[in-house]
Amino acid sequence: MANYIIRRLLLVPVLLIGVTLIIFGMLQLLGPVERSALYVTDFPKNEKQIEGVIKKYGLDDPFFVQYWRWLTGVKDPLTGEREGGILFGDFGYSRTASQDVIDIIKTRFPNTLDLALWTIFPMISVGIWLGVKAAVNQNKFIDQIARVYSIVGTSLPVFVFGLLLLMLLYANNQWFLPGKMSDWVSRLIYSGEFKQYTHLLSVDALLNLRFDIFWDAMRHMIMPIITLSYINWATFLRVTRSSMLETLRMDYVTTARSKGLEERDVINKHARPNAMLPVVTMMGSSIVGLLGGVVITETVFNYPGIGKAAADAASQLDAVTILGLAIFTGLILIISNLVVDVLYAFIDPRVRLS
Amino acid sequence: MTNRLLDVKGLETHFNTPEGIVHAVNGVSFTLDEGETLGIVGESGCGKSVTMLSCLRLVPMPPGKIVAGQANYKDRDLLAISEDEIRKVRGAHIGMIFQDPMTSLNPVMTIGKQLTEPLILHLGLTEKQARNRSIELLGIVGIPRASDRLKDYPHQYSGGMRQRVMIAMALACMPDILIADEPTTALDVTIQAQIVELVIQLREELGMSIVWITHDLGVVASIANRVAVMYAGFIIEEAPVKKLYAGPSHPYTVGLLNSLPQIQVQEKKRLYSINGMPPTLYKIPHACPFAPRCPWVIERCWSENPLLFPIGDSHKVACWVDIKTGRER
Ligand SMILES: Nc1ncnc2c1ncn2[C@@H]1O[C@H](COP(=O)(O)OP(=O)(O)O)[C@@H](O)[C@H]1O
Ligand SMILES: [Mg+2]
């Protein structure tokens, strides 16, 4: 097991290089002149200035020189201070948000995490539970319902569903609200009276024993949580169901029955653990999706997470910010994959002991 | 008189498939006495597995359905008792091993856990007792260093070793009957012989009855007392093993015996391999299902399906033709 984890860990730097190369390479598809626009603020742009920028930032240097500079930054020859360099956590400065990209991540990511936290658990448990139920009762009523739901769930777009929720739960009666928190909560946070242990609002509220704030956080998160759960349930349900159906046909399930086990034990102890293998793989990509920012959902509900930040940056052509957020998402992807691999090995001895 | 353990009567099992209803088992009757080994022989797809799975109600339902028959184990009809009752029969009184040892053990559960399950369930042993008993059982089926190997997973065992584990598991609770569904088919020839040897040895020590399913008449000769030959969901010949080899009376049995490489055909009689494929029955046939492939076929075979009837002491056959004379019986 340790061996396996170490091998996976050694892969991480390789993956990092790959991710950064791809993301940086995509930006290089633009020519030096086009990229210089990121630095030139005057309008109309004059040719001299553009040339100057290209020279100053070395935008026409060979690809790997630029890539290296982007990774490690540039040292000022006089002060010795480093500028830029994503390896050192400098993701650049976002003009549209008027702050460092890393600060955008620092303020926005906890919100995305807060949302993900309350979505992941119900998403996984209910989705899997429904999938197993449907498979065990194949072609019966609950299975038919589940199948209809999994089709509707995967085909009804998030923005339609989200708008429906907004209409029903917000526009008509304001039971639940878009945004992140009410004004009185944000004033309280600014005043410094509210201790932010984790920067996840709902968790901090519980830690401060401020249930009024917790309720306020939930009122703002319920609609995105429902939206995210509803799509992800459909996916989990579908994958669990088909994996479970396949597993139930396996010989070892018949063996388990032939030993006289109760059907409940046959399903819970023999079939389900095997059926979970593809589900765990999918769980990884779902979690990456949730953590990397759910752009549409956060935008529909005006929820200030990473996804909303990316959407804002994209709509204002803020390439530096998008690049930084893309790298961050890539990092999450790599870490989640690592976790999934370890989890997978934990469930499947054939992986663990090979 | 010996004790009758299993008495199956008129068993019929169907499968509901998109192509129609598959008549997999069509009124099969047989018996199994204490200490006896019955061989069930036939080409693949003829309903051997479904017959025995039906007796324990292990056919997947749906698509499967047992539509008629009885399977009396001692004095209880296994097809009529409650789900709870039959669970107490499975594994405790009737054990079963399967064709492919690579797939019949749970890949994510240790051998030890799988082996102790029936012991804890049926015999009420504690974890520790069950563990000790498992070590004994693995030793009995010839797995070296048994106590170290309990925590291993199936993929760490070879195919032959896995089948030994399956045997240990099926016999863990000392059942009266062992159903072995082509347990050697997926194994190398040398390993096959070892497994047959092991089962014979265990039968001597434990005295259980065996139903040995195979498509290989050669294997059955070395282990069975009596043989039932199946074709298209029917038993078409049944006889003590010596009688069957000395005087096969159904054209299909003759074909099966002739296709055995090691058996020399003494007389210069027709040597043939069976042409064509066994049918999948979507309807109950009004002709003998073997007729299209039968070299002895006569008029009557096309209009009436022969039932199994006795032609001698404990020898039954389902054929209109006396193949010695080539004429209708
Ligand atoms: N789960 C199933 N669904 C549909 N048909 C089945 C199923 N299991 C078995 N059958 C059909 O039943 C017939 C007998 O199968 P089986 O008893 O497995 O044959 P064998 O003699 O090789 O053991 C075959 O025609 C097969 O197609
Ligand atoms: Mg079979």
PDB file of N, CA and C and ligand atoms in Angstrom, chain B residues 43-50 53 99 181-182 213, ligand 2:
ATOM      1  N   GLU B  43     -23.817 -31.227 -23.819  1.00  0.00           N
ATOM      2  CA  GLU B  43     -23.119 -30.085 -24.392  1.00  0.00           C
ATOM      3  C   GLU B  43     -23.454 -28.810 -23.627  1.00  0.00           C
ATOM      4  N   SER B  44     -22.630 -27.810 -23.798  1.00  0.00           N
ATOM      5  CA  SER B  44     -22.911 -26.586 -23.056  1.00  0.00           C
ATOM      6  C   SER B  44     -24.172 -25.943 -23.619  1.00  0.00           C
ATOM      7  N   GLY B  45     -24.973 -25.420 -22.722  1.00  0.00           N
ATOM      8  CA  GLY B  45     -26.237 -24.810 -23.122  1.00  0.00           C
ATOM      9  C   GLY B  45     -27.421 -25.757 -23.058  1.00  0.00           C
ATOM     10  N   CYS B  46     -27.197 -27.004 -22.628  1.00  0.00           N
ATOM     11  CA  CYS B  46     -28.308 -27.956 -22.644  1.00  0.00           C
ATOM     12  C   CYS B  46     -29.125 -27.914 -21.352  1.00  0.00           C
ATOM     13  N   GLY B  47     -28.736 -27.084 -20.403  1.00  0.00           N
ATOM     14  CA  GLY B  47     -29.572 -26.916 -19.217  1.00  0.00           C
ATOM     15  C   GLY B  47     -29.079 -27.594 -17.957  1.00  0.00           C
ATOM     16  N   LYS B  48     -27.821 -28.037 -17.959  1.00  0.00           N
ATOM     17  CA  LYS B  48     -27.286 -28.720 -16.774  1.00  0.00           C
ATOM     18  C   LYS B  48     -27.228 -27.768 -15.572  1.00  0.00           C
ATOM     19  N   SER B  49     -26.596 -26.620 -15.783  1.00  0.00           N
ATOM     20  CA  SER B  49     -26.468 -25.677 -14.673  1.00  0.00           C
ATOM     21  C   SER B  49     -27.826 -25.210 -14.186  1.00  0.00           C
ATOM     22  N   VAL B  50     -28.688 -24.857 -15.120  1.00  0.00           N
ATOM     23  CA  VAL B  50     -29.993 -24.331 -14.724  1.00  0.00           C
ATOM     24  C   VAL B  50     -30.768 -25.382 -13.931  1.00  0.00           C
ATOM     25  N   LEU B  53     -29.170 -25.335 -10.438  1.00  0.00           N
ATOM     26  CA  LEU B  53     -29.427 -24.038  -9.788  1.00  0.00           C
ATOM     27  C   LEU B  53     -30.902 -23.934  -9.399  1.00  0.00           C
ATOM     28  N   GLN B  99     -18.116 -23.480 -12.127  1.00  0.00           N
ATOM     29  CA  GLN B  99     -17.236 -23.737 -13.252  1.00  0.00           C
ATOM     30  C   GLN B  99     -15.922 -22.956 -13.211  1.00  0.00           C
ATOM     31  N   ASP B 181     -20.586 -27.970 -10.413  1.00  0.00           N
ATOM     32  CA  ASP B 181     -20.980 -27.574 -11.764  1.00  0.00           C
ATOM     33  C   ASP B 181     -19.750 -27.355 -12.640  1.00  0.00           C
ATOM     34  N   GLU B 182     -19.370 -28.369 -13.379  1.00  0.00           N
ATOM     35  CA  GLU B 182     -18.181 -28.338 -14.240  1.00  0.00           C
ATOM     36  C   GLU B 182     -16.963 -27.738 -13.527  1.00  0.00           C
ATOM     37  N   ILE B 213     -21.586 -32.183 -12.558  1.00  0.00           N
ATOM     38  CA  ILE B 213     -21.987 -31.730 -13.889  1.00  0.00           C
ATOM     39  C   ILE B 213     -20.746 -31.590 -14.760  1.00  0.00           C
TER      40      ILE B 213
HETATM   41 MG    MG C   2     -23.188 -24.679 -17.134  1.00  0.00          MG
END
